């Protein structure tokens, strides 16, 4: 059924569009049914997006920005300061827990997955190595002074070269050994699929935090007693060496037994070499001083003999 509807509104006739439709402003305010009855329709008070929609849009935008920021940090060039700033993004509690985890290893708990993997850092390894360097240099000077105490001919002179030598030894061990180990493990994992693999930064963290036990051990080396020194060396080697073995064993246990055994022996041997080498080079004993004095006396006695033979 077709019906012709004429609409009046305050003495003015409504005009239809060219396509026969009502204007938009009128269509929003009225509705026409088939019987020609005009029914008012509630006009929406909010023509734009609602407050909830705006809030959701803001949340989505913030989430998108939060997702982009980490990507931007990861994509920064390595020569910028912001690139290295992410490696030092740790707090005091994290560093303390990692130090205690490296000093007190637990069987069946991987140090990397438990402490490092969530946020590997360079802050702890850098300052642990720096503290160990100064501890070795200062303790070595004090040890030399105590050995020569009571000798009227001895004049104490600080040996600053020990700082340079200790820094070269400690930082070379904390960086070059992890680099060589990471390269070898990457090469072996390409041949034998392993369920566990570590990045170079994670290996540096393991080696850096494993040296923390040597700081109190080096302080004990001031005592001019070989028994105390060797006891502290063995205790430090057992604790820190067990951390290294339990950490890297899952990465090589699927390899051939000879290769896995050689890697573990190399890791332990380098760790022992660092401790014994630092003790032998930076800390002198009374026996060493007596031996050096005997050599000096023999050289003095030999000089007149050489002059007589020359004449």
mmCIF file of C-alpha atoms in Angstrom:
data_model
loop_
_atom_site.group_PDB
_atom_site.id
_atom_site.type_symbol
_atom_site.label_atom_id
_atom_site.label_comp_id
_atom_site.label_asym_id
_atom_site.label_seq_id
_atom_site.Cartn_x
_atom_site.Cartn_y
_atom_site.Cartn_z
ATOM 1 C CA UNK A 1 0.000 0.000 0.000
ATOM 2 C CA UNK A 2 1.316 3.344 -0.974
ATOM 3 C CA UNK A 3 0.435 6.510 0.860
ATOM 4 C CA UNK A 4 1.330 10.082 0.182
ATOM 5 C CA UNK A 5 2.547 11.816 3.273
ATOM 6 C CA UNK A 6 2.779 15.517 3.606
ATOM 7 C CA UNK A 7 4.613 16.898 6.593
ATOM 8 C CA UNK A 8 4.178 20.319 8.067
ATOM 9 C CA UNK A 9 6.475 21.849 10.599
ATOM 10 C CA UNK A 10 5.893 25.405 11.896
ATOM 11 C CA UNK A 11 4.082 26.607 8.749
ATOM 12 C CA UNK A 12 6.904 25.411 6.467
ATOM 13 C CA UNK A 13 6.716 22.496 4.103
ATOM 14 C CA UNK A 14 9.446 19.871 4.339
ATOM 15 C CA UNK A 15 11.363 19.343 1.192
ATOM 16 C CA UNK A 16 12.657 15.997 0.088
ATOM 17 C CA UNK A 17 16.052 15.451 -1.483
ATOM 18 C CA UNK A 18 16.449 14.793 -5.157
ATOM 19 C CA UNK A 19 16.524 11.068 -4.505
ATOM 20 C CA UNK A 20 13.273 11.232 -2.559
ATOM 21 C CA UNK A 21 14.754 11.004 0.955
ATOM 22 C CA UNK A 22 14.256 13.261 3.925
ATOM 23 C CA UNK A 23 17.061 15.517 5.015
ATOM 24 C CA UNK A 24 19.521 13.974 7.452
ATOM 25 C CA UNK A 25 18.612 16.261 10.335
ATOM 26 C CA UNK A 26 14.936 15.297 10.069
ATOM 27 C CA UNK A 27 15.587 11.592 9.578
ATOM 28 C CA UNK A 28 17.518 11.553 12.837
ATOM 29 C CA UNK A 29 14.684 13.164 14.771
ATOM 30 C CA UNK A 30 11.640 11.420 13.213
ATOM 31 C CA UNK A 31 10.639 8.077 11.800
ATOM 32 C CA UNK A 32 7.822 7.286 9.402
ATOM 33 C CA UNK A 33 5.968 4.001 9.494
ATOM 34 C CA UNK A 34 3.876 2.465 6.717
ATOM 35 C CA UNK A 35 0.637 3.848 8.162
ATOM 36 C CA UNK A 36 1.871 7.408 7.833
ATOM 37 C CA UNK A 37 2.166 8.032 11.597
ATOM 38 C CA UNK A 38 5.020 10.234 12.715
ATOM 39 C CA UNK A 39 6.895 8.841 15.742
ATOM 40 C CA UNK A 40 9.517 10.887 17.518
ATOM 41 C CA UNK A 41 12.813 9.087 18.043
ATOM 42 C CA UNK A 42 15.242 9.756 20.838
ATOM 43 C CA UNK A 43 18.157 11.671 19.573
ATOM 44 C CA UNK A 44 21.536 10.529 20.758
ATOM 45 C CA UNK A 45 23.104 13.016 23.072
ATOM 46 C CA UNK A 46 26.635 12.034 22.070
ATOM 47 C CA UNK A 47 27.310 12.394 18.383
ATOM 48 C CA UNK A 48 31.005 11.476 18.746
ATOM 49 C CA UNK A 49 32.678 8.477 20.351
ATOM 50 C CA UNK A 50 31.760 7.704 23.920
ATOM 51 C CA UNK A 51 34.051 8.274 26.876
ATOM 52 C CA UNK A 52 34.640 4.538 27.250
ATOM 53 C CA UNK A 53 35.664 4.265 23.614
ATOM 54 C CA UNK A 54 38.067 7.171 24.023
ATOM 55 C CA UNK A 55 39.562 5.546 27.097
ATOM 56 C CA UNK A 56 39.991 2.252 25.289
ATOM 57 C CA UNK A 57 41.639 4.053 22.395
ATOM 58 C CA UNK A 58 44.063 5.695 24.798
ATOM 59 C CA UNK A 59 44.900 2.335 26.381
ATOM 60 C CA UNK A 60 45.470 0.742 22.996
ATOM 61 C CA UNK A 61 47.694 3.630 21.985
ATOM 62 C CA UNK A 62 49.725 3.350 25.191
ATOM 63 C CA UNK A 63 50.099 -0.403 24.720
ATOM 64 C CA UNK A 64 51.266 0.124 21.166
ATOM 65 C CA UNK A 65 53.805 2.679 22.329
ATOM 66 C CA UNK A 66 54.988 0.350 25.098
ATOM 67 C CA UNK A 67 55.514 -2.394 22.555
ATOM 68 C CA UNK A 68 57.392 -0.092 20.226
ATOM 69 C CA UNK A 69 59.791 1.299 22.805
ATOM 70 C CA UNK A 70 61.621 -1.981 23.506
ATOM 71 C CA UNK A 71 61.920 -2.618 19.795
ATOM 72 C CA UNK A 72 63.381 0.830 19.321
ATOM 73 C CA UNK A 73 65.940 0.154 22.064
ATOM 74 C CA UNK A 74 66.912 -3.155 20.555
ATOM 75 C CA UNK A 75 67.224 -1.580 17.150
ATOM 76 C CA UNK A 76 69.542 1.219 18.274
ATOM 77 C CA UNK A 77 73.050 1.290 16.758
ATOM 78 C CA UNK A 78 75.820 -0.169 18.901
ATOM 79 C CA UNK A 79 77.802 3.090 18.889
ATOM 80 C CA UNK A 80 75.073 4.991 20.773
ATOM 81 C CA UNK A 81 74.918 5.406 24.539
ATOM 82 C CA UNK A 82 71.313 4.133 24.700
ATOM 83 C CA UNK A 83 72.385 0.790 23.234
ATOM 84 C CA UNK A 84 74.697 0.049 26.179
ATOM 85 C CA UNK A 85 72.391 1.626 28.738
ATOM 86 C CA UNK A 86 70.070 -1.394 28.576
ATOM 87 C CA UNK A 87 72.921 -3.674 29.728
ATOM 88 C CA UNK A 88 73.098 -1.800 33.061
ATOM 89 C CA UNK A 89 69.363 -1.795 33.781
ATOM 90 C CA UNK A 90 69.452 -3.708 37.075
ATOM 91 C CA UNK A 91 68.727 -2.811 40.672
ATOM 92 C CA UNK A 92 70.540 -3.642 43.895
ATOM 93 C CA UNK A 93 68.298 -6.586 44.768
ATOM 94 C CA UNK A 94 68.950 -8.310 41.445
ATOM 95 C CA UNK A 95 72.708 -7.906 41.794
ATOM 96 C CA UNK A 96 72.638 -9.224 45.362
ATOM 97 C CA UNK A 97 70.577 -12.272 44.418
ATOM 98 C CA UNK A 98 72.936 -13.060 41.548
ATOM 99 C CA UNK A 99 76.012 -12.730 43.745
ATOM 100 C CA UNK A 100 74.504 -15.034 46.383
ATOM 101 C CA UNK A 101 73.449 -17.445 43.640
ATOM 102 C CA UNK A 102 77.039 -17.595 42.337
ATOM 103 C CA UNK A 103 78.478 -18.106 45.822
ATOM 104 C CA UNK A 104 75.947 -20.728 46.968
ATOM 105 C CA UNK A 105 75.191 -23.035 44.028
ATOM 106 C CA UNK A 106 72.327 -25.502 44.305
ATOM 107 C CA UNK A 107 72.269 -28.839 42.583
ATOM 108 C CA UNK A 108 69.684 -29.082 39.821
ATOM 109 C CA UNK A 109 69.242 -25.289 39.531
ATOM 110 C CA UNK A 110 70.690 -23.569 36.502
ATOM 111 C CA UNK A 111 72.276 -20.208 37.334
ATOM 112 C CA UNK A 112 71.425 -18.694 33.930
ATOM 113 C CA UNK A 113 67.763 -19.693 33.818
ATOM 114 C CA UNK A 114 67.244 -18.857 37.489
ATOM 115 C CA UNK A 115 69.007 -15.468 37.725
ATOM 116 C CA UNK A 116 70.395 -14.226 34.396
ATOM 117 C CA UNK A 117 68.086 -15.040 31.497
ATOM 118 C CA UNK A 118 65.301 -12.634 32.495
ATOM 119 C CA UNK A 119 67.639 -9.626 32.379
ATOM 120 C CA UNK A 120 71.336 -10.204 31.553
ATOM 121 C CA UNK A 121 73.512 -7.299 32.612
ATOM 122 C CA UNK A 122 77.080 -6.014 32.533
ATOM 123 C CA UNK A 123 76.824 -3.895 35.675
ATOM 124 C CA UNK A 124 77.547 -6.726 38.093
ATOM 125 C CA UNK A 125 80.398 -8.359 36.118
ATOM 126 C CA UNK A 126 82.112 -5.011 35.478
ATOM 127 C CA UNK A 127 82.155 -3.890 39.112
ATOM 128 C CA UNK A 128 82.969 -7.334 40.453
ATOM 129 C CA UNK A 129 86.032 -7.456 38.209
ATOM 130 C CA UNK A 130 87.010 -3.896 39.166
ATOM 131 C CA UNK A 131 86.654 -4.679 42.877
ATOM 132 C CA UNK A 132 88.682 -7.856 42.470
ATOM 133 C CA UNK A 133 91.451 -5.955 40.654
ATOM 134 C CA UNK A 134 91.868 -3.421 43.459
ATOM 135 C CA UNK A 135 91.522 -6.121 46.107
ATOM 136 C CA UNK A 136 94.381 -8.092 44.539
ATOM 137 C CA UNK A 137 96.601 -5.014 44.155
ATOM 138 C CA UNK A 138 96.004 -3.672 47.677
ATOM 139 C CA UNK A 139 96.206 -7.070 49.367
ATOM 140 C CA UNK A 140 99.372 -7.889 47.429
ATOM 141 C CA UNK A 141 101.071 -4.687 48.614
ATOM 142 C CA UNK A 142 100.014 -5.300 52.215
ATOM 143 C CA UNK A 143 101.229 -8.891 52.002
ATOM 144 C CA UNK A 144 104.635 -7.767 50.743
ATOM 145 C CA UNK A 145 104.887 -5.247 53.581
ATOM 146 C CA UNK A 146 104.063 -7.880 56.205
ATOM 147 C CA UNK A 147 106.624 -10.293 54.774
ATOM 148 C CA UNK A 148 109.412 -7.665 55.011
ATOM 149 C CA UNK A 149 108.320 -6.377 58.383
ATOM 150 C CA UNK A 150 111.255 -6.201 60.766
ATOM 151 C CA UNK A 151 113.854 -5.974 58.004
ATOM 152 C CA UNK A 152 115.837 -2.719 58.562
ATOM 153 C CA UNK A 153 117.107 -2.670 54.998
ATOM 154 C CA UNK A 154 113.583 -2.826 53.488
ATOM 155 C CA UNK A 155 111.919 0.386 52.419
ATOM 156 C CA UNK A 156 108.263 0.087 51.523
ATOM 157 C CA UNK A 157 107.360 1.385 48.047
ATOM 158 C CA UNK A 158 103.813 0.896 46.673
ATOM 159 C CA UNK A 159 103.800 -1.269 43.565
ATOM 160 C CA UNK A 160 101.228 0.377 41.318
ATOM 161 C CA UNK A 161 102.098 -1.948 38.477
ATOM 162 C CA UNK A 162 100.148 -4.641 40.304
ATOM 163 C CA UNK A 163 96.926 -2.764 39.483
ATOM 164 C CA UNK A 164 97.723 -2.861 35.766
ATOM 165 C CA UNK A 165 98.756 -6.499 35.827
ATOM 166 C CA UNK A 166 95.707 -7.535 37.843
ATOM 167 C CA UNK A 167 93.347 -5.598 35.551
ATOM 168 C CA UNK A 168 94.882 -7.211 32.462
ATOM 169 C CA UNK A 169 94.579 -10.704 33.933
ATOM 170 C CA UNK A 170 91.057 -10.380 35.361
ATOM 171 C CA UNK A 171 89.375 -8.570 32.460
ATOM 172 C CA UNK A 172 91.085 -10.780 29.876
ATOM 173 C CA UNK A 173 89.773 -13.843 31.677
ATOM 174 C CA UNK A 174 86.263 -12.362 32.111
ATOM 175 C CA UNK A 175 85.935 -11.438 28.411
ATOM 176 C CA UNK A 176 88.229 -13.561 26.246
ATOM 177 C CA UNK A 177 87.376 -16.904 27.849
ATOM 178 C CA UNK A 178 83.588 -16.346 27.481
ATOM 179 C CA UNK A 179 84.131 -15.234 23.881
ATOM 180 C CA UNK A 180 86.092 -18.390 23.045
ATOM 181 C CA UNK A 181 83.594 -20.587 24.885
ATOM 182 C CA UNK A 182 80.617 -18.952 23.164
ATOM 183 C CA UNK A 183 82.197 -19.428 19.742
ATOM 184 C CA UNK A 184 82.984 -23.074 20.427
ATOM 185 C CA UNK A 185 79.523 -23.858 21.826
ATOM 186 C CA UNK A 186 77.880 -22.145 18.846
ATOM 187 C CA UNK A 187 79.972 -24.246 16.479
ATOM 188 C CA UNK A 188 79.155 -27.474 18.327
ATOM 189 C CA UNK A 189 75.453 -26.675 18.595
ATOM 190 C CA UNK A 190 75.309 -26.261 14.825
ATOM 191 C CA UNK A 191 76.381 -29.897 14.508
ATOM 192 C CA UNK A 192 74.593 -31.372 17.512
ATOM 193 C CA UNK A 193 71.195 -29.962 18.354
ATOM 194 C CA UNK A 194 71.188 -29.036 22.029
ATOM 195 C CA UNK A 195 68.142 -28.133 24.080
ATOM 196 C CA UNK A 196 70.091 -25.452 25.986
ATOM 197 C CA UNK A 197 72.081 -22.604 24.447
ATOM 198 C CA UNK A 198 73.482 -19.373 25.879
ATOM 199 C CA UNK A 199 74.190 -16.007 24.359
ATOM 200 C CA UNK A 200 77.529 -14.261 24.684
ATOM 201 C CA UNK A 201 76.121 -11.773 27.199
ATOM 202 C CA UNK A 202 74.783 -14.593 29.394
ATOM 203 C CA UNK A 203 78.171 -16.338 29.404
ATOM 204 C CA UNK A 204 79.896 -13.084 30.359
ATOM 205 C CA UNK A 205 77.422 -12.716 33.239
ATOM 206 C CA UNK A 206 78.175 -16.233 34.474
ATOM 207 C CA UNK A 207 81.938 -15.682 34.452
ATOM 208 C CA UNK A 208 81.675 -12.200 35.942
ATOM 209 C CA UNK A 209 79.478 -13.227 38.857
ATOM 210 C CA UNK A 210 81.505 -16.400 39.455
ATOM 211 C CA UNK A 211 84.522 -14.215 40.344
ATOM 212 C CA UNK A 212 82.697 -12.598 43.284
ATOM 213 C CA UNK A 213 83.791 -15.374 45.664
ATOM 214 C CA UNK A 214 87.443 -14.473 45.007
ATOM 215 C CA UNK A 215 87.078 -11.025 46.606
ATOM 216 C CA UNK A 216 86.846 -12.287 50.227
ATOM 217 C CA UNK A 217 89.375 -15.014 49.407
ATOM 218 C CA UNK A 218 91.915 -12.438 48.204
ATOM 219 C CA UNK A 219 91.476 -10.439 51.413
ATOM 220 C CA UNK A 220 92.401 -13.579 53.385
ATOM 221 C CA UNK A 221 95.589 -13.872 51.342
ATOM 222 C CA UNK A 222 96.968 -10.927 53.331
ATOM 223 C CA UNK A 223 97.601 -13.339 56.203
ATOM 224 C CA UNK A 224 101.200 -14.568 55.782
ATOM 225 C CA UNK A 225 100.206 -18.201 56.191
ATOM 226 C CA UNK A 226 100.293 -20.641 53.314
ATOM 227 C CA UNK A 227 97.748 -22.887 54.983
ATOM 228 C CA UNK A 228 95.140 -20.107 55.167
ATOM 229 C CA UNK A 229 95.847 -19.037 51.598
ATOM 230 C CA UNK A 230 95.526 -22.488 50.096
ATOM 231 C CA UNK A 231 92.395 -23.218 52.105
ATOM 232 C CA UNK A 232 90.726 -20.040 50.767
ATOM 233 C CA UNK A 233 91.840 -20.884 47.217
ATOM 234 C CA UNK A 234 90.395 -24.398 47.377
ATOM 235 C CA UNK A 235 87.123 -23.177 48.903
ATOM 236 C CA UNK A 236 86.716 -20.434 46.290
ATOM 237 C CA UNK A 237 87.543 -22.842 43.455
ATOM 238 C CA UNK A 238 85.024 -25.416 44.643
ATOM 239 C CA UNK A 239 82.184 -22.900 44.933
ATOM 240 C CA UNK A 240 82.773 -20.880 41.761
ATOM 241 C CA UNK A 241 83.915 -23.882 39.730
ATOM 242 C CA UNK A 242 80.748 -25.801 40.599
ATOM 243 C CA UNK A 243 78.663 -22.874 39.321
ATOM 244 C CA UNK A 244 80.474 -22.983 35.977
ATOM 245 C CA UNK A 245 80.223 -26.762 35.650
ATOM 246 C CA UNK A 246 76.510 -26.930 36.529
ATOM 247 C CA UNK A 247 75.761 -24.012 34.198
ATOM 248 C CA UNK A 248 77.543 -25.253 31.078
ATOM 249 C CA UNK A 249 77.001 -28.986 31.484
ATOM 250 C CA UNK A 250 73.433 -28.905 30.017
ATOM 251 C CA UNK A 251 74.795 -27.328 26.827
ATOM 252 C CA UNK A 252 77.369 -30.071 26.165
ATOM 253 C CA UNK A 253 75.919 -33.221 27.732
ATOM 254 C CA UNK A 254 74.407 -34.290 24.386
ATOM 255 C CA UNK A 255 77.806 -34.038 22.715
ATOM 256 C CA UNK A 256 80.316 -36.857 22.493
ATOM 257 C CA UNK A 257 81.693 -37.878 25.911
ATOM 258 C CA UNK A 258 85.274 -36.986 25.004
ATOM 259 C CA UNK A 259 84.325 -33.540 23.752
ATOM 260 C CA UNK A 260 82.112 -32.836 26.760
ATOM 261 C CA UNK A 261 84.837 -33.967 29.156
ATOM 262 C CA UNK A 262 87.466 -31.862 27.385
ATOM 263 C CA UNK A 263 85.289 -28.740 27.603
ATOM 264 C CA UNK A 264 84.601 -29.220 31.319
ATOM 265 C CA UNK A 265 88.284 -29.874 32.030
ATOM 266 C CA UNK A 266 89.287 -26.759 30.096
ATOM 267 C CA UNK A 267 86.796 -24.588 31.979
ATOM 268 C CA UNK A 268 88.016 -25.870 35.353
ATOM 269 C CA UNK A 269 91.713 -25.685 34.364
ATOM 270 C CA UNK A 270 91.462 -22.026 33.302
ATOM 271 C CA UNK A 271 89.615 -21.213 36.507
ATOM 272 C CA UNK A 272 92.307 -22.888 38.611
ATOM 273 C CA UNK A 273 95.073 -21.225 36.590
ATOM 274 C CA UNK A 274 93.642 -17.780 37.297
ATOM 275 C CA UNK A 275 93.484 -18.315 41.058
ATOM 276 C CA UNK A 276 96.878 -20.008 41.425
ATOM 277 C CA UNK A 277 98.544 -17.540 39.065
ATOM 278 C CA UNK A 278 97.247 -14.516 40.998
ATOM 279 C CA UNK A 279 98.375 -16.048 44.273
ATOM 280 C CA UNK A 280 101.848 -16.866 42.976
ATOM 281 C CA UNK A 281 102.464 -13.554 41.212
ATOM 282 C CA UNK A 282 100.921 -10.959 43.551
ATOM 283 C CA UNK A 283 101.491 -12.569 46.973
ATOM 284 C CA UNK A 284 105.000 -13.368 48.105
ATOM 285 C CA UNK A 285 105.952 -15.625 51.004
ATOM 286 C CA UNK A 286 108.813 -15.663 53.453
ATOM 287 C CA UNK A 287 110.356 -18.614 51.648
ATOM 288 C CA UNK A 288 110.350 -16.667 48.393
ATOM 289 C CA UNK A 289 112.001 -13.676 50.073
ATOM 290 C CA UNK A 290 114.669 -15.874 51.702
ATOM 291 C CA UNK A 291 115.369 -17.497 48.342
ATOM 292 C CA UNK A 292 115.699 -14.105 46.630
ATOM 293 C CA UNK A 293 118.067 -12.882 49.362
ATOM 294 C CA UNK A 294 120.285 -15.950 48.957
ATOM 295 C CA UNK A 295 120.445 -15.328 45.228
ATOM 296 C CA UNK A 296 121.431 -11.704 45.799
ATOM 297 C CA UNK A 297 124.202 -12.769 48.211
ATOM 298 C CA UNK A 298 125.496 -15.329 45.730
ATOM 299 C CA UNK A 299 125.519 -12.712 42.967
ATOM 300 C CA UNK A 300 127.466 -10.288 45.184
ATOM 301 C CA UNK A 301 130.017 -12.977 46.059
ATOM 302 C CA UNK A 302 130.385 -13.937 42.416
ATOM 303 C CA UNK A 303 131.170 -10.385 41.240
ATOM 304 C CA UNK A 304 134.761 -10.205 42.735
ATOM 305 C CA UNK A 305 135.542 -13.605 41.262
ATOM 306 C CA UNK A 306 134.474 -12.442 37.826
ATOM 307 C CA UNK A 307 136.595 -9.265 38.147
ATOM 308 C CA UNK A 308 139.689 -11.295 39.196
ATOM 309 C CA UNK A 309 139.311 -13.645 36.247
ATOM 310 C CA UNK A 310 138.951 -10.698 33.905
ATOM 311 C CA UNK A 311 142.229 -9.171 35.134
#
